[in-house]
Amino acid sequence: MTAAERRERQRAERHQLIITAARELAEAEGWEAVTTRKLADRVEYSQPVLYGHFANMEAIRDAVAVECIAEMAEQLHEARQAAPESDAIRAVCTAYLDYAAAHPAAYQAMFTLPTKVKFAHAETPAPLRQAFNEFVSAFGPYNDRNAALAELIWGSLHGMAVLLKSGRIPEDAQRQRLDLLITLFAKAPA
Amino acid sequence: MTAAERRERQRAERHQLIITAARELAEAEGWEAVTTRKLADRVEYSQPVLYGHFANMEAIRDAVAVECIAEMAEQLHEARQAAPESDAIRAVCTAYLDYAAAHPAAYQAMFTLPTKVKFAHAETPAPLRQAFNEFVSAFGPYNDRNAALAELIWGSLHGMAVLLKSGRIPEDAQRQRLDLLITLFAKAPA
DNA sequence: ACAAGATTCTAGCACTGCTAGATTTTGAGG
DNA sequence: CCTCAAAATCTAGCAGTGCTAGAATCTTGT
């Protein structure tokens, strides 16, 4: 049965190849350039092969989104670990905004383009949960209150990330705003 | 010159007709159903007429977005006026979330679908400015600090609105979260 | 009443996501 | 080492998209 195993492995490799190619294409030319034909060209297979791996184009974008969320979750984790506990919130927030700025196409796939990825739901993929937990941990142990704080600060950060890209807030204003945000959430009355 | 005037007026009416039709179609069948052909059918003209009024499909959606933002701005204003000053923040926030919940297609056009509408920018359309100012006013007179608070709370509300739709947070959890958010921002240290 | 100009439509291009059916490749079993 | 079914892959095409050139129609000042 090694033949079957090999085929399974090759299939998995190609699955990843598609995701990687889609991400690269999106980062190079934007998501509107990620079409079935261009993507098929890039992975050197015909279009129908894509549908052997994913239900449709949206599923491919969602797969990229989940992969990028995992990547971001890891960076949030590292940032939080590297900082003193008193600065955990700032570290995670900064890492979040940095990721959004450094990977615009990825961020778009994650949080602004239409997606079937579930948030705060039973089917929420593990990487998304991990990313969320980094925010919760920055506030302290997991409980309802800290989860709610995490959710709210995430929302604010998303707002900032969007404004930063579309409205081009000046750099220093951006920093002041982050300071204010952290002050509000850090000094949250119990 | 009354003939030319009449034509100008009819042209303006048709312009509005297109926007209204696009909005109705989006609210009835979702934005993916708003195609040039369906829209042309609905306004009882051929497709090229649309391009006499708008540069492209995205411009039509943006026009709907701006119209809806104006509508929302008005509701925010009314909510703020009707409430005692001490409850201004809560009133505006609640009105915001209510609008998002009541007009999902409109909210999508405003803040989740790709758009060319500028935020926090010299070209920001007046209605968007007005809506933003309602948030600022809820915090007090217009100044950098209150503007920053407005921006941040708007971001959080947007996060809540998205989670509410995609992740279906239970109703009461939603209310608790809003209470927490208001507490954080109302008790903002100077 | 007519010609010039504005307006509107028909028809079609180049692209999209997606798929049925033909074609090739693969890998057991004889 | 063949054979030949099954698996994998591709070719070709459908129905739909946004958008537009050029033909047809309708308006209007003279």
Coordinates of C-alpha atoms (C1' of nucleotides) in Angstrom, one line a residue:
Chain A
M1 CA 0.0 0.0 0.0
T2 CA 3.0 2.3 -0.3
A3 CA 1.9 3.4 -3.7
A4 CA -1.4 4.7 -2.3
E5 CA 0.4 6.4 0.6
R6 CA 2.8 8.1 -1.8
R7 CA -0.2 9.4 -3.8
E8 CA -1.8 10.7 -0.7
R9 CA 1.4 12.5 0.2
Q10 CA 1.8 14.0 -3.3
R11 CA -1.8 15.1 -3.1
A12 CA -1.2 16.8 0.2
E13 CA 1.9 18.5 -1.2
R14 CA -0.1 19.8 -4.2
H15 CA -2.8 21.0 -1.8
Q16 CA -0.2 23.1 0.0
L17 CA 1.3 24.2 -3.3
I18 CA -2.1 25.7 -4.4
I19 CA -2.4 27.6 -1.1
T20 CA 1.1 28.9 -1.3
A21 CA 0.7 29.9 -5.0
A22 CA -2.6 31.7 -4.2
R23 CA -1.0 33.6 -1.4
E24 CA 2.0 34.6 -3.4
L25 CA -0.1 35.7 -6.3
A26 CA -2.4 37.8 -4.0
E27 CA 0.6 39.4 -2.4
A28 CA 2.2 40.2 -5.7
E29 CA -0.9 41.4 -7.7
G30 CA -3.8 41.6 -5.3
W31 CA -6.7 39.2 -4.7
E32 CA -8.6 40.3 -7.8
A33 CA -5.7 38.9 -9.9
V34 CA -6.1 35.4 -8.3
T35 CA -8.2 33.7 -10.9
T36 CA -8.6 30.0 -11.5
R37 CA -6.6 30.3 -14.8
K38 CA -3.7 32.2 -13.4
L39 CA -3.5 30.0 -10.3
A40 CA -3.7 26.8 -12.4
D41 CA -0.9 28.2 -14.6
R42 CA 1.2 28.9 -11.6
V43 CA 0.9 25.5 -10.1
E44 CA 1.3 24.0 -13.6
Y45 CA -1.9 22.1 -13.7
S46 CA -5.2 22.7 -15.4
Q47 CA -8.1 24.4 -13.7
P48 CA -10.1 21.3 -12.8
V49 CA -7.3 20.1 -10.6
L50 CA -8.0 23.0 -8.3
Y51 CA -11.5 21.7 -7.8
G52 CA -10.2 18.4 -6.8
H53 CA -8.8 20.1 -3.8
F54 CA -11.2 22.9 -3.0
A55 CA -14.9 23.3 -3.5
N56 CA -14.4 26.7 -5.2
M57 CA -12.3 29.8 -5.4
E58 CA -13.5 31.2 -2.1
A59 CA -12.4 28.0 -0.3
I60 CA -8.9 28.6 -1.6
R61 CA -8.9 32.1 -0.3
D62 CA -10.2 30.9 3.1
A63 CA -7.4 28.3 3.2
V64 CA -4.9 31.1 2.7
A65 CA -6.7 33.1 5.4
V66 CA -6.4 30.3 7.9
E67 CA -2.8 29.7 7.1
C68 CA -2.0 33.4 7.6
I69 CA -4.0 33.6 10.8
A70 CA -1.8 30.8 12.1
E71 CA 1.3 32.7 11.1
M72 CA 0.0 35.8 12.8
A73 CA -1.0 33.9 16.0
E74 CA 2.6 32.7 16.2
Q75 CA 3.9 36.2 15.9
L76 CA 1.5 37.4 18.6
H77 CA 2.6 34.7 20.9
E78 CA 6.3 35.4 20.4
A79 CA 5.7 39.1 21.0
R80 CA 3.8 38.5 24.2
Q81 CA 6.4 36.1 25.5
A82 CA 9.3 38.4 24.7
A83 CA 7.7 41.3 26.6
P84 CA 7.4 41.8 30.4
E85 CA 4.0 40.9 31.6
S86 CA 3.1 44.5 32.4
D87 CA 3.6 45.2 28.7
A88 CA 1.8 42.2 27.3
I89 CA -1.2 44.2 25.9
R90 CA 1.0 46.7 24.1
A91 CA 3.2 43.9 22.7
V92 CA 0.3 41.9 21.3
C93 CA -1.4 45.0 19.9
T94 CA 1.8 46.2 18.2
A95 CA 2.5 42.8 16.8
Y96 CA -1.1 42.7 15.4
L97 CA -0.8 46.1 13.7
D98 CA 2.6 45.2 12.4
Y99 CA 1.3 42.0 10.8
A100 CA -1.6 43.8 9.2
A101 CA 0.8 46.4 7.7
A102 CA 3.4 43.9 6.6
H103 CA 1.0 41.5 4.9
P104 CA -1.9 43.5 3.4
A105 CA -3.1 40.8 1.1
A106 CA -3.1 38.3 3.9
Y107 CA -4.9 40.7 6.2
Q108 CA -7.5 41.3 3.6
A109 CA -8.1 37.6 3.2
M110 CA -8.4 37.2 6.9
F111 CA -10.7 40.0 7.9
T112 CA -12.0 42.2 5.1
L113 CA -12.9 40.0 2.1
P114 CA -16.0 37.8 2.2
T115 CA -15.2 34.6 4.0
K116 CA -16.9 31.4 5.2
V117 CA -14.4 31.2 8.1
K118 CA -16.4 31.2 11.4
F119 CA -15.5 33.6 14.2
A120 CA -16.5 32.9 17.8
H121 CA -18.2 29.8 16.9
A122 CA -18.1 26.0 17.4
E123 CA -16.5 25.6 14.0
T124 CA -13.9 28.3 14.5
P125 CA -10.5 26.9 13.2
A126 CA -7.8 26.3 15.8
P127 CA -5.4 29.0 14.5
L128 CA -8.0 31.7 14.9
R129 CA -8.7 30.5 18.4
Q130 CA -5.0 30.7 19.2
A131 CA -4.7 34.2 17.9
F132 CA -7.7 35.2 20.0
N133 CA -6.2 33.5 23.1
E134 CA -3.1 35.6 22.7
F135 CA -5.2 38.7 23.3
V136 CA -7.1 37.1 26.2
S137 CA -3.8 36.0 27.8
A138 CA -2.5 39.6 27.5
F139 CA -5.3 40.6 29.9
G140 CA -4.8 37.6 32.3
P141 CA -6.4 34.2 32.8
Y142 CA -9.2 33.1 30.6
N143 CA -12.6 34.2 31.8
D144 CA -15.6 35.9 30.4
R145 CA -14.4 39.3 31.2
N146 CA -11.0 39.0 29.7
A147 CA -12.5 37.3 26.7
A148 CA -14.8 40.2 26.2
L149 CA -11.9 42.7 26.6
A150 CA -10.0 40.7 24.0
E151 CA -12.9 40.8 21.6
L152 CA -13.3 44.6 22.0
I153 CA -9.7 45.5 21.7
W154 CA -9.4 43.3 18.6
G155 CA -12.2 45.2 17.1
S156 CA -10.6 48.5 17.8
L157 CA -7.3 47.3 16.4
H158 CA -9.1 46.1 13.2
G159 CA -10.6 49.6 12.9
M160 CA -7.2 51.1 13.3
A161 CA -5.7 48.7 10.7
V162 CA -8.4 49.6 8.2
L163 CA -8.0 53.3 8.8
L164 CA -4.3 53.1 8.6
K165 CA -4.5 51.6 5.1
S166 CA -7.4 53.4 3.6
G167 CA -7.2 56.7 5.4
R168 CA -3.5 56.9 5.9
I169 CA -3.3 58.3 9.4
P170 CA 0.1 59.9 10.0
E171 CA 2.5 57.6 11.8
D172 CA 2.7 59.6 15.1
A173 CA -1.1 60.0 15.4
Q174 CA -1.2 56.2 15.0
R175 CA 1.1 55.7 17.9
Q176 CA -0.8 58.2 20.1
R177 CA -4.0 56.4 19.3
L178 CA -2.5 53.0 20.3
D179 CA -1.3 54.5 23.6
L180 CA -4.8 55.8 24.3
L181 CA -6.3 52.5 23.4
I182 CA -3.9 50.6 25.8
T183 CA -4.6 53.1 28.5
L184 CA -8.3 52.6 28.3
F185 CA -8.1 48.8 28.3
A186 CA -5.3 48.4 30.8
K187 CA -7.0 50.7 33.4
A188 CA -10.2 48.9 32.9
P189 CA -12.2 49.0 36.2
A190 CA -12.9 45.6 37.6
Chain B
M1 CA -33.2 76.8 -21.7
T2 CA -36.0 75.0 -19.8
A3 CA -35.6 72.0 -22.1
A4 CA -32.0 71.6 -21.0
E5 CA -33.0 72.1 -17.4
R6 CA -35.7 69.5 -17.7
R7 CA -33.2 67.0 -19.1
E8 CA -30.8 67.7 -16.4
R9 CA -33.5 67.1 -13.8
Q10 CA -34.5 63.9 -15.5
R11 CA -31.0 62.8 -15.6
A12 CA -30.6 63.4 -11.8
E13 CA -33.8 61.5 -11.2
R14 CA -32.5 58.6 -13.1
H15 CA -29.2 58.8 -11.3
Q16 CA -31.1 58.4 -8.0
L17 CA -33.3 55.7 -9.5
I18 CA -30.2 53.6 -10.2
I19 CA -28.9 54.0 -6.7
T20 CA -32.2 53.1 -5.2
A21 CA -32.6 50.1 -7.5
A22 CA -29.1 48.9 -6.6
R23 CA -29.9 49.2 -2.9
E24 CA -33.2 47.4 -3.1
L25 CA -31.7 44.6 -5.2
A26 CA -28.8 44.2 -2.7
E27 CA -31.2 44.1 0.3
A28 CA -33.4 41.6 -1.4
E29 CA -30.9 39.3 -3.0
G30 CA -27.4 40.3 -1.7
W31 CA -24.7 42.2 -3.4
E32 CA -23.5 39.3 -5.5
A33 CA -26.8 39.5 -7.3
V34 CA -26.4 43.2 -8.2
T35 CA -25.1 42.8 -11.8
T36 CA -25.1 45.3 -14.6
R37 CA -27.8 43.3 -16.4
K38 CA -30.2 42.8 -13.5
L39 CA -29.8 46.4 -12.5
A40 CA -30.3 47.7 -16.0
D41 CA -33.4 45.5 -16.3
R42 CA -34.8 46.9 -13.0
V43 CA -34.4 50.5 -14.0
E44 CA -35.8 49.6 -17.5
Y45 CA -32.8 50.8 -19.4
S46 CA -30.0 49.0 -21.2
Q47 CA -26.6 48.4 -19.5
P48 CA -24.7 51.3 -21.2
V49 CA -27.0 53.8 -19.6
L50 CA -25.5 52.9 -16.2
Y51 CA -22.1 53.9 -17.5
G52 CA -23.4 57.3 -18.4
H53 CA -24.0 57.9 -14.7
F54 CA -21.2 55.9 -13.0
A55 CA -17.7 54.9 -14.0
N56 CA -18.3 51.3 -13.1
M57 CA -20.2 48.9 -10.9
E58 CA -18.0 49.7 -7.8
A59 CA -18.9 53.4 -8.1
I60 CA -22.6 52.4 -8.0
R61 CA -22.0 50.4 -4.8
D62 CA -20.0 53.3 -3.3
A63 CA -22.9 55.7 -4.1
V64 CA -25.3 53.3 -2.2
A65 CA -22.8 53.2 0.6
V66 CA -22.6 57.0 0.9
E67 CA -26.4 57.3 0.8
C68 CA -26.7 54.7 3.6
I69 CA -24.1 56.4 5.7
A70 CA -26.1 59.5 5.5
E71 CA -29.2 57.7 6.6
M72 CA -27.2 56.1 9.5
A73 CA -25.7 59.5 10.4
E74 CA -29.2 60.9 10.8
Q75 CA -30.3 58.0 13.0
L76 CA -27.2 58.5 15.2
H77 CA -28.0 62.2 15.5
E78 CA -31.6 61.6 16.5
A79 CA -30.6 58.9 19.0
R80 CA -28.0 61.3 20.6
Q81 CA -30.5 64.2 20.7
A82 CA -33.2 62.1 22.3
A83 CA -31.0 60.8 25.1
P84 CA -29.8 62.7 28.2
E85 CA -26.2 64.0 27.7
S86 CA -24.9 61.5 30.3
D87 CA -26.2 58.7 28.1
A88 CA -25.0 60.1 24.7
I89 CA -22.4 57.4 24.2
R90 CA -24.7 54.5 24.8
A91 CA -27.4 56.1 22.6
V92 CA -25.1 56.5 19.7
C93 CA -23.5 53.0 20.1
T94 CA -26.9 51.3 20.3
A95 CA -28.1 53.2 17.3
Y96 CA -25.0 52.2 15.4
L97 CA -25.4 48.5 16.2
D98 CA -29.2 48.7 15.5
Y99 CA -28.6 50.1 12.0
A100 CA -26.0 47.4 11.2
A101 CA -28.4 44.7 12.3
A102 CA -31.4 46.2 10.5
H103 CA -29.6 46.9 7.2
P104 CA -27.0 44.1 6.6
A105 CA -26.6 44.8 2.9
A106 CA -26.2 48.5 3.5
Y107 CA -23.7 47.9 6.3
Q108 CA -21.8 45.6 4.0
A109 CA -21.5 48.2 1.3
M110 CA -20.4 50.8 3.8
F111 CA -17.8 48.9 5.8
T112 CA -17.0 45.4 4.6
L113 CA -17.0 45.3 0.8
P114 CA -14.1 46.8 -1.1
T115 CA -14.7 50.5 -1.6
K116 CA -13.0 53.6 -2.9
V117 CA -14.7 55.8 -0.3
K118 CA -12.0 57.6 1.7
F119 CA -12.1 57.5 5.5
A120 CA -10.4 60.1 7.6
H121 CA -9.1 61.9 4.6
A122 CA -9.5 65.2 2.7
E123 CA -11.9 63.6 0.2
T124 CA -14.0 62.0 2.9
P125 CA -17.7 62.5 1.9
A126 CA -19.7 64.8 4.1
P127 CA -22.2 62.1 5.4
L128 CA -19.3 60.0 6.7
R129 CA -17.9 63.0 8.4
Q130 CA -21.3 63.7 10.0
A131 CA -21.6 60.1 11.2
F132 CA -18.1 60.3 12.7
N133 CA -19.0 63.6 14.4
E134 CA -21.9 62.1 16.1
F135 CA -19.5 59.8 17.9
V136 CA -17.1 62.7 18.7
S137 CA -20.0 64.8 20.0
A138 CA -21.0 61.9 22.3
F139 CA -17.7 62.4 24.0
G140 CA -17.9 66.2 24.1
P141 CA -16.5 69.1 22.1
Y142 CA -14.4 68.4 19.0
N143 CA -10.7 67.9 19.9
D144 CA -8.0 65.5 19.1
R145 CA -8.7 63.4 22.2
N146 CA -12.4 63.0 21.6
A147 CA -11.8 62.3 17.9
A148 CA -9.4 59.6 18.8
L149 CA -11.9 58.1 21.3
A150 CA -14.6 58.2 18.6
E151 CA -12.3 56.4 16.1
L152 CA -11.5 53.7 18.6
I153 CA -15.0 53.1 19.8
W154 CA -16.2 53.0 16.2
G155 CA -13.6 50.3 15.5
S156 CA -14.8 48.3 18.5
L157 CA -18.4 48.6 17.4
H158 CA -17.5 47.5 13.9
G159 CA -15.8 44.4 15.4
M160 CA -19.0 43.7 17.4
A161 CA -21.2 44.2 14.4
V162 CA -19.1 41.7 12.4
L163 CA -19.0 39.2 15.2
L164 CA -22.7 39.6 15.7
K165 CA -23.5 38.6 12.2
S166 CA -20.9 36.0 11.4
G167 CA -20.4 34.5 14.8
R168 CA -23.8 34.9 16.3
I169 CA -23.1 36.0 19.8
P170 CA -26.1 35.5 22.0
E171 CA -28.2 38.6 22.6
D172 CA -27.4 39.0 26.3
A173 CA -23.7 38.5 25.8
Q174 CA -23.9 41.3 23.2
R175 CA -25.5 43.6 25.7
Q176 CA -22.9 42.9 28.4
R177 CA -20.2 43.5 25.9
L178 CA -21.7 46.9 25.0
D179 CA -21.9 47.8 28.7
L180 CA -18.3 46.9 29.2
L181 CA -17.3 48.9 26.1
I182 CA -19.2 52.0 27.3
T183 CA -17.7 51.7 30.8
L184 CA -14.2 51.6 29.4
F185 CA -14.7 54.6 27.2
A186 CA -16.9 56.7 29.5
K187 CA -14.5 56.4 32.4
A188 CA -11.6 57.2 30.2
P189 CA -8.9 59.0 32.3
A190 CA -8.1 62.4 31.1
Chain C
dA1 C1' -39.7 69.6 -42.2
dC2 C1' -35.2 68.7 -41.7
dA3 C1' -30.5 68.0 -40.4
dA4 C1' -27.4 68.0 -36.4
dG5 C1' -26.7 66.4 -32.1
dA6 C1' -27.9 64.0 -28.1
dT7 C1' -29.5 59.7 -26.4
dT8 C1' -30.2 54.9 -26.2
dC9 C1' -29.7 50.2 -27.7
dT10 C1' -27.8 46.0 -30.0
dA11 C1' -24.3 43.1 -30.3
dG12 C1' -20.1 41.6 -28.9
dC13 C1' -15.4 41.3 -26.6
dA14 C1' -12.5 39.5 -23.1
dC15 C1' -12.8 37.8 -19.0
dT16 C1' -14.8 35.1 -14.9
dG17 C1' -15.9 30.5 -12.1
dC18 C1' -16.9 26.1 -13.0
dT19 C1' -17.7 21.2 -15.3
dA20 C1' -18.8 17.3 -18.7
dG21 C1' -16.6 14.3 -21.3
dA22 C1' -12.4 12.9 -23.9
dT23 C1' -7.7 11.6 -23.1
dT24 C1' -3.8 10.1 -20.9
dT25 C1' -1.3 7.8 -17.1
dT26 C1' -1.0 4.4 -13.6
dG27 C1' -0.5 0.0 -11.5
dA28 C1' -2.4 -4.5 -10.5
dG29 C1' -3.2 -9.3 -12.2
dG30 C1' -2.4 -12.7 -15.7
Chain D
dC1 C1' 6.1 -8.0 -20.1
dC2 C1' 1.7 -7.3 -21.5
dT3 C1' -3.4 -5.9 -20.7
dC4 C1' -6.8 -3.2 -19.3
dA5 C1' -9.7 -1.2 -15.9
dA6 C1' -9.5 2.7 -12.9
dA7 C1' -7.6 6.8 -11.5
dA8 C1' -5.8 11.2 -12.8
dT9 C1' -5.6 14.9 -15.8
dC10 C1' -6.8 17.8 -19.7
dT11 C1' -9.4 20.0 -23.5
dA12 C1' -13.2 22.4 -24.7
dG13 C1' -17.0 24.7 -23.6
dC14 C1' -21.1 26.8 -20.9
dA15 C1' -23.3 30.5 -18.7
dG16 C1' -22.3 34.3 -16.6
dT17 C1' -19.6 38.8 -15.6
dG18 C1' -18.1 44.0 -16.5
dC19 C1' -17.7 47.0 -20.0
dT20 C1' -17.9 49.4 -24.8
dA21 C1' -17.9 50.4 -30.1
dG22 C1' -20.9 51.5 -33.4
dA23 C1' -25.5 51.3 -35.2
dA24 C1' -30.2 53.0 -34.5
dT25 C1' -33.4 56.1 -32.7
dC26 C1' -35.3 60.0 -30.9
dT27 C1' -35.0 65.4 -29.8
dT28 C1' -34.8 69.8 -30.9
dG29 C1' -33.4 74.4 -32.9
dT30 C1' -33.7 76.4 -37.3

